[in-house]
Coordinates of C-alpha atoms in Angstrom, one line a residue:
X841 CA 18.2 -7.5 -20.0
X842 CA 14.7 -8.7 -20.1
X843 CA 14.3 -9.5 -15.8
X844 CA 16.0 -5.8 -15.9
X845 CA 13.1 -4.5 -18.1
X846 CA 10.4 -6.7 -16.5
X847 CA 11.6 -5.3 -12.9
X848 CA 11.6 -1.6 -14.2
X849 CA 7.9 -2.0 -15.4
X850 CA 7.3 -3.9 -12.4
X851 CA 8.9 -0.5 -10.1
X852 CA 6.8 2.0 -12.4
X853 CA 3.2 -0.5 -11.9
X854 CA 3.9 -0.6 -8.4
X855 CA 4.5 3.1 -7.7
X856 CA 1.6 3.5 -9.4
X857 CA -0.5 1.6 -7.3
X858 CA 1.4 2.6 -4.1
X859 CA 1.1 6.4 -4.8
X860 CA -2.2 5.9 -5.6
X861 CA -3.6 3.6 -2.5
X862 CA -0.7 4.4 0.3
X863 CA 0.4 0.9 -0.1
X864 CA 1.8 -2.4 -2.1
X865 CA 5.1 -1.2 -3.5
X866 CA 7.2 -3.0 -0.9
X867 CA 4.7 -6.3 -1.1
X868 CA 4.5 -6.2 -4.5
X869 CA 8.3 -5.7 -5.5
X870 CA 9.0 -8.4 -3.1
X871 CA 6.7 -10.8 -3.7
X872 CA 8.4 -10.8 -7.3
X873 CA 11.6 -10.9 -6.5
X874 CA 10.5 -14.0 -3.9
X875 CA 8.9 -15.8 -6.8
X876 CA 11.9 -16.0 -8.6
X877 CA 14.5 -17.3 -6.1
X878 CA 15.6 -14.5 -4.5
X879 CA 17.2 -14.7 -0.7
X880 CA 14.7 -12.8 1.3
X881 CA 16.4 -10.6 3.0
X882 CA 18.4 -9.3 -0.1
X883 CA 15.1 -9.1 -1.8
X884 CA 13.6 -7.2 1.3
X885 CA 17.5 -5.1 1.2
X886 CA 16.9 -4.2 -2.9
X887 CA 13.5 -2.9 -2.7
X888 CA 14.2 -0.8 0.6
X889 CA 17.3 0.4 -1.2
X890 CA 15.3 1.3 -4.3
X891 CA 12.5 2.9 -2.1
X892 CA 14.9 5.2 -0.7
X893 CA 14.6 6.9 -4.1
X894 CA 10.6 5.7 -5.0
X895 CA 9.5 7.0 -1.1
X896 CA 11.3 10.7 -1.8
X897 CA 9.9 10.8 -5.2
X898 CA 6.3 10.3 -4.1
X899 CA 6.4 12.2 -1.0
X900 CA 7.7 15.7 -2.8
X901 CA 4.9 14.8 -5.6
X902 CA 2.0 14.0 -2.9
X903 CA 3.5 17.7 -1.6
X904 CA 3.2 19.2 -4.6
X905 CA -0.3 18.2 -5.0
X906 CA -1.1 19.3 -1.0
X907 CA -1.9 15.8 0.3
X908 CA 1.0 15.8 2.8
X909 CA 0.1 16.4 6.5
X910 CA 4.1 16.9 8.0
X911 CA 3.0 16.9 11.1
X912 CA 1.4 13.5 10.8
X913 CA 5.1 12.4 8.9
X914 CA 6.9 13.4 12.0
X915 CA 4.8 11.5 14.2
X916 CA 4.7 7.8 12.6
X917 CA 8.0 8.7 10.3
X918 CA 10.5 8.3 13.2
X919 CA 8.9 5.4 15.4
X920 CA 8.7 3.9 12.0
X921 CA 12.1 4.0 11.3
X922 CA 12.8 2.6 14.8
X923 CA 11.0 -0.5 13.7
X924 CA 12.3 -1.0 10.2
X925 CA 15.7 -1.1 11.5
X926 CA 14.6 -3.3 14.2
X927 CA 12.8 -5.4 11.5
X928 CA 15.7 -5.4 9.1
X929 CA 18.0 -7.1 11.7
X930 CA 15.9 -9.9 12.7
X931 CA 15.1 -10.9 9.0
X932 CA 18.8 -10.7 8.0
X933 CA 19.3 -13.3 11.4
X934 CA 17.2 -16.0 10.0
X935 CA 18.5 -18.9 7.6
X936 CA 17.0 -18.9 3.8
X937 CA 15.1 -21.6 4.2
X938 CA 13.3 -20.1 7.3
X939 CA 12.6 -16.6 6.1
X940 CA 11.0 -17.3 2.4
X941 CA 8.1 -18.8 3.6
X942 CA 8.3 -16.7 6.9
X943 CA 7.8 -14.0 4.7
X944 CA 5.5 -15.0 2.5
X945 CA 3.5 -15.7 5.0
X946 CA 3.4 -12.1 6.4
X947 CA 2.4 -11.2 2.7
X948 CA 0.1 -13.4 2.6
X949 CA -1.9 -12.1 5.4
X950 CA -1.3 -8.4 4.3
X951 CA -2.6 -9.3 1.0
X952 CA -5.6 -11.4 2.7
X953 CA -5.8 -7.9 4.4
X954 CA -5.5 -5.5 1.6
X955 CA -8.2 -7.6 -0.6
X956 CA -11.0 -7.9 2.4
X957 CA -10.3 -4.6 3.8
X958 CA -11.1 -2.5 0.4
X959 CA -12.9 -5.3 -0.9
X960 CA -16.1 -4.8 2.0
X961 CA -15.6 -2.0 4.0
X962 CA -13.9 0.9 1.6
X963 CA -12.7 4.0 2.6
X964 CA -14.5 5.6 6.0
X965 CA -14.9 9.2 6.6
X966 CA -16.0 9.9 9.6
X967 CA -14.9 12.1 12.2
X968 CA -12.4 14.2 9.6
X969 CA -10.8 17.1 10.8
X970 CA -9.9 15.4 14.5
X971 CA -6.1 15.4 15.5
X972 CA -4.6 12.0 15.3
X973 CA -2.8 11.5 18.7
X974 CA 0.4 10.4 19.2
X975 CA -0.1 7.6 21.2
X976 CA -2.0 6.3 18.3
X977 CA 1.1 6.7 15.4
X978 CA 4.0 6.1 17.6
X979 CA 2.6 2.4 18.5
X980 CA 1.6 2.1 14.9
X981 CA 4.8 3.2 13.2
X982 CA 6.8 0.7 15.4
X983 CA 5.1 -2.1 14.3
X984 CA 4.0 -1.2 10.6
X985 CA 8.3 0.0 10.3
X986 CA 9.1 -3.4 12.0
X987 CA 6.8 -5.3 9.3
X988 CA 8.1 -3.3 6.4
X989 CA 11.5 -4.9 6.9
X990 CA 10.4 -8.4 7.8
X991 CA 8.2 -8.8 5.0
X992 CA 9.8 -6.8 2.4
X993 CA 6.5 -4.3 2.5
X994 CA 3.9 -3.5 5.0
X995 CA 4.2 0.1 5.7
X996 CA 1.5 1.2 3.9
X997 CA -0.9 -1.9 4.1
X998 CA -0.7 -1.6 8.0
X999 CA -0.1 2.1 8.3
X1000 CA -3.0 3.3 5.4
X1001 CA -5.8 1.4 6.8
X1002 CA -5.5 2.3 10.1
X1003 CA -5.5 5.8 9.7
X1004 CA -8.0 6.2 7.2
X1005 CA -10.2 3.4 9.6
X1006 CA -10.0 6.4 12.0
X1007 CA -11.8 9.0 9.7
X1008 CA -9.8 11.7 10.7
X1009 CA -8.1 12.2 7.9
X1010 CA -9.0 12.5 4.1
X1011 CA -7.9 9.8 1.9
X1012 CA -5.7 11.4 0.1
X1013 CA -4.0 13.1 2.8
X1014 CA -3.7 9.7 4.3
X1015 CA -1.8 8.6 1.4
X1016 CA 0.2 11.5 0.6
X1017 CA 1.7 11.2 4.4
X1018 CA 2.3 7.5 4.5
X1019 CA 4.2 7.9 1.5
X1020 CA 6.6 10.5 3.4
X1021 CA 7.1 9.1 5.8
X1022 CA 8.2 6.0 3.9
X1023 CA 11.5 7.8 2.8
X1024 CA 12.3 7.4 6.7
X1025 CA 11.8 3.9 7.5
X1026 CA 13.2 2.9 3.6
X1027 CA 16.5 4.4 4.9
X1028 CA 16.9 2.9 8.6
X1029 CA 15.9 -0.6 6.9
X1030 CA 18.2 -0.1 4.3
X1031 CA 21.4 0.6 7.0
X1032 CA 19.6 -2.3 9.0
X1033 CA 20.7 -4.9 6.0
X1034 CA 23.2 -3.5 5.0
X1035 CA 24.5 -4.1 9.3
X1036 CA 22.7 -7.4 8.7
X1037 CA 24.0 -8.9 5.2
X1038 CA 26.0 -6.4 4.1
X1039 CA 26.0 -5.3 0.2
X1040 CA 27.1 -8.7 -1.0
X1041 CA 24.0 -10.5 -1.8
X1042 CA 21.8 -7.1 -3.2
X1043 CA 21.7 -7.1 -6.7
X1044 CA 22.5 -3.0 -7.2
X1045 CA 20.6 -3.3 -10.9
X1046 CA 17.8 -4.2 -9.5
X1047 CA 17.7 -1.6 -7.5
X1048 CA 18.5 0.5 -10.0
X1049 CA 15.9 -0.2 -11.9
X1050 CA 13.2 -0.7 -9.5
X1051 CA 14.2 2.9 -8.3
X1052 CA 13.6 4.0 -11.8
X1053 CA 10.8 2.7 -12.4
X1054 CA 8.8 4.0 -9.1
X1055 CA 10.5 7.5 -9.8
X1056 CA 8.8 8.0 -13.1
X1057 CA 5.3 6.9 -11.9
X1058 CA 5.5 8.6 -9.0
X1059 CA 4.2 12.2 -10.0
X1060 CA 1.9 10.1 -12.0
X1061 CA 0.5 8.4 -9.1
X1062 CA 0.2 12.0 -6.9
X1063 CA -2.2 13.1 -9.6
X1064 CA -4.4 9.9 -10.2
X1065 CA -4.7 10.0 -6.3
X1066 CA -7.1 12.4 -6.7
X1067 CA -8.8 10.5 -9.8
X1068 CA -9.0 6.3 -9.2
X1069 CA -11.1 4.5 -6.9
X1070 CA -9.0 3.2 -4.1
X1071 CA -11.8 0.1 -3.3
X1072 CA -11.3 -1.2 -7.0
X1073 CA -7.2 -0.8 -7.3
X1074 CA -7.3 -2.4 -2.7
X1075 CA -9.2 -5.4 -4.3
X1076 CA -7.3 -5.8 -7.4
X1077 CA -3.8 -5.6 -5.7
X1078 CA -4.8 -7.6 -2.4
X1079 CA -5.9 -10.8 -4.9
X1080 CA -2.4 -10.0 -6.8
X1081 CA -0.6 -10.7 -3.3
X1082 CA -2.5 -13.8 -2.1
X1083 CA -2.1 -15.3 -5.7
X1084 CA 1.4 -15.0 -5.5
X1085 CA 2.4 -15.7 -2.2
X1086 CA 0.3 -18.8 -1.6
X1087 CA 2.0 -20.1 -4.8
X1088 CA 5.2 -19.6 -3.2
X1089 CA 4.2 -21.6 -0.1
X1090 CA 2.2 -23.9 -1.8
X1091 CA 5.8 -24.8 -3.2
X1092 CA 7.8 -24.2 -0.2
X1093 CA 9.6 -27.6 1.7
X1094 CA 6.7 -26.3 4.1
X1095 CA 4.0 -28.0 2.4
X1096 CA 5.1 -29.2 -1.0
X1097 CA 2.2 -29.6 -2.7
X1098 CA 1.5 -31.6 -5.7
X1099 CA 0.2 -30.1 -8.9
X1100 CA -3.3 -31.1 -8.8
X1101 CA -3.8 -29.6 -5.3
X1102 CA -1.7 -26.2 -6.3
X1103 CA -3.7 -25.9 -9.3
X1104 CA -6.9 -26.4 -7.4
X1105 CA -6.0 -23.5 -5.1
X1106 CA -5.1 -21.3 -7.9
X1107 CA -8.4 -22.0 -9.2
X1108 CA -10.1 -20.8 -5.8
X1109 CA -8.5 -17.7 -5.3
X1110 CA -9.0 -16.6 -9.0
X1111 CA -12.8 -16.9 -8.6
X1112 CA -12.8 -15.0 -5.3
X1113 CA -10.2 -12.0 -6.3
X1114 CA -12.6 -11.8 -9.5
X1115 CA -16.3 -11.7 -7.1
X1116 CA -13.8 -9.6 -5.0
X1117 CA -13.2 -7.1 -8.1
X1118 CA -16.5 -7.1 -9.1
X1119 CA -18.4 -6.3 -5.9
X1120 CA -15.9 -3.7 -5.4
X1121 CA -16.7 -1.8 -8.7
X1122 CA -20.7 -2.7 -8.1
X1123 CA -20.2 -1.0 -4.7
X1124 CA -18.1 2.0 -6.2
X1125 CA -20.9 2.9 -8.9
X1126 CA -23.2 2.6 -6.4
X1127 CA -21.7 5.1 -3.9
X1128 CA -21.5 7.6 -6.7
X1129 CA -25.1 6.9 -7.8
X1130 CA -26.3 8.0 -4.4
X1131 CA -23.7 10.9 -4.4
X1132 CA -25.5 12.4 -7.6
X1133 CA -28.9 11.4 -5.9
X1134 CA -27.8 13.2 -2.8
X1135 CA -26.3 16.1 -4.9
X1136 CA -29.4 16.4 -6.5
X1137 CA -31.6 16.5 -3.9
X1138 CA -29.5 19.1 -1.7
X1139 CA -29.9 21.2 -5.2
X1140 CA -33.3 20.8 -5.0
X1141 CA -33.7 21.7 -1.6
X1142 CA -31.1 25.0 -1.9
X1143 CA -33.7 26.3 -5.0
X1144 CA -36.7 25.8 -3.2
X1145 CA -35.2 27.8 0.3
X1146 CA -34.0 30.7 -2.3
X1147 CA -37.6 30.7 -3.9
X1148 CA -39.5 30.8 -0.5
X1149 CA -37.2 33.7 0.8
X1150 CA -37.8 35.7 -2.4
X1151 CA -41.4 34.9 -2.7
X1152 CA -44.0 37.8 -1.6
X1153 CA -45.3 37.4 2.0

């Protein structure tokens, strides 16, 4: 009863965070679920299964609030699909012993990702307004859908990023349209495990549970899009992913380290994901300083234009 609670909280935290940022449900949820034995492609099959739920949840929120961009969904959704499926059938080829690490490695690097990307560069907003081309989501969906299902989450951490690198969408439009199109590749990686492993080794609680979890944060997280800084939560979740996953490696057959050396490394990526937090709020109340500077001044500017059209000639 207390993994069923612990999942649920962990299903409402990371909903929060994914309808929030665009990303980490998937990663996260896995990355648990890896840490404590789980096969991976049945921990890759539960969370799918319970983002079938989580994905439709958040995408009818994110449309409630107007951060959805269909057309966008249509264009990355189906590709994406393509590759979950695709994804979802390779992972559930590989032995046990192959995949865990295999995967944690692809989380790994998504969480190396997450943590640099929002850590030093932000969110870009350039060029907004311009179309995003086909030949730009199609490619991306494929492999961001393919991802998802290997690593039990990447949709969002290589889907969000490289839209909003493109500047051509606002951030929360970007995030309110990954998160739709979610519900598509959640289902055709689902039917691609279930073809794979079949329902035997998915734990249907868990699911359960994970599903509820993400449902209730999930008009939450449409709302506090609009309301938390994305750098600060990228940063916080990204050192969350490389914690965890390079524990599980660390203790893989892979590598087997001893305790000193694990402990050592623990240490290491502690102090970075904190610098990593820290510059990232520095950064944040920076940006907004010079907003309110820039605000200001354009006041200023506005008043003294009205005064010198009104003023006598």
């Amino acid at each position: 009863m207390r993994a069923l609670i612990l999942l649920g909280l962990v299903g409402l935290a990371a909903q929060l965070v994914d309808g929030s940022l665009g990303m980490a449900y998937g990663v996260t949820s896995t990355t648990l679920l890896l840490a404590i034995g789980t096969n991976a492609a049945a921990a890759s099959a539960t969370v799918h299964l319970a983002e079938i739920g989580t994905t439709l949840a958040s995408g009818i929120s994110h449309w409630r609030f107007g951060n959805v961009d269909w057309k966008v969904v249509a264009k990355i959704g189906i590709p994406g699909a393509i590759g979950a499926f695709a994804g979802a059938t390779f992972l559930s080829s590989l032995s046990t012993e192959i995949a865990a690490p295999v995967m944690s490695l692809i989380l790994l690097s998504l969480g190396v990702y997450i943590l640099i990307r929002f850590t030093a560069f932000g969110l870009p907003r350039g060029n907004l307004g311009k179309p995003l081309r086909r030949r730009f989501l199609t490619p991306l969906g494929l492999l961001a859908g393919f991802v998802d299902a290997t690593g039990g989450g990447g949709w969002g951490p290589v889907g969000t990023p490289a839209i909003l690198a493109s500047g051509r969408m606002a951030p929360r439009k970007v995030i309110g349209s990954i998160d739709a199109s979610e519900f598509l590749v959640a289902i055709a990686a689902s039917v691609g495990f279930f073809v794979g492993i079949g329902s035997e080794n998915i734990n249907f609680a868990w699911v359960g549970v994970l599903l509820l979890g993400g449902v209730i944060a999930a008009p939450i997280a449409a709302w506090l899009v609009r309301h938390i800084p994305p750098r600060i939560l990228g940063s916080a979740v990204g050192g969350v992913i490389v914690l965890t996953n390079v524990r599980t490696l660390l203790r893989s057959d892979w590598i087997d380290a001893s305790g000193g050396v694990q402990a050592v490394a623990y240490i290491a990526i502690a102090v970075i994901w904190a610098a990593a937090i820290a510059y990232s709020v520095r950064e944040y109340r920076r940006d907004k300083a010079n907003e309110s500077v820039e605000a200001v001044e354009s006041e200023l500017r506005q008043r003294t234009s009205a005064e010198e059209e009104t003023a006598p000639a």
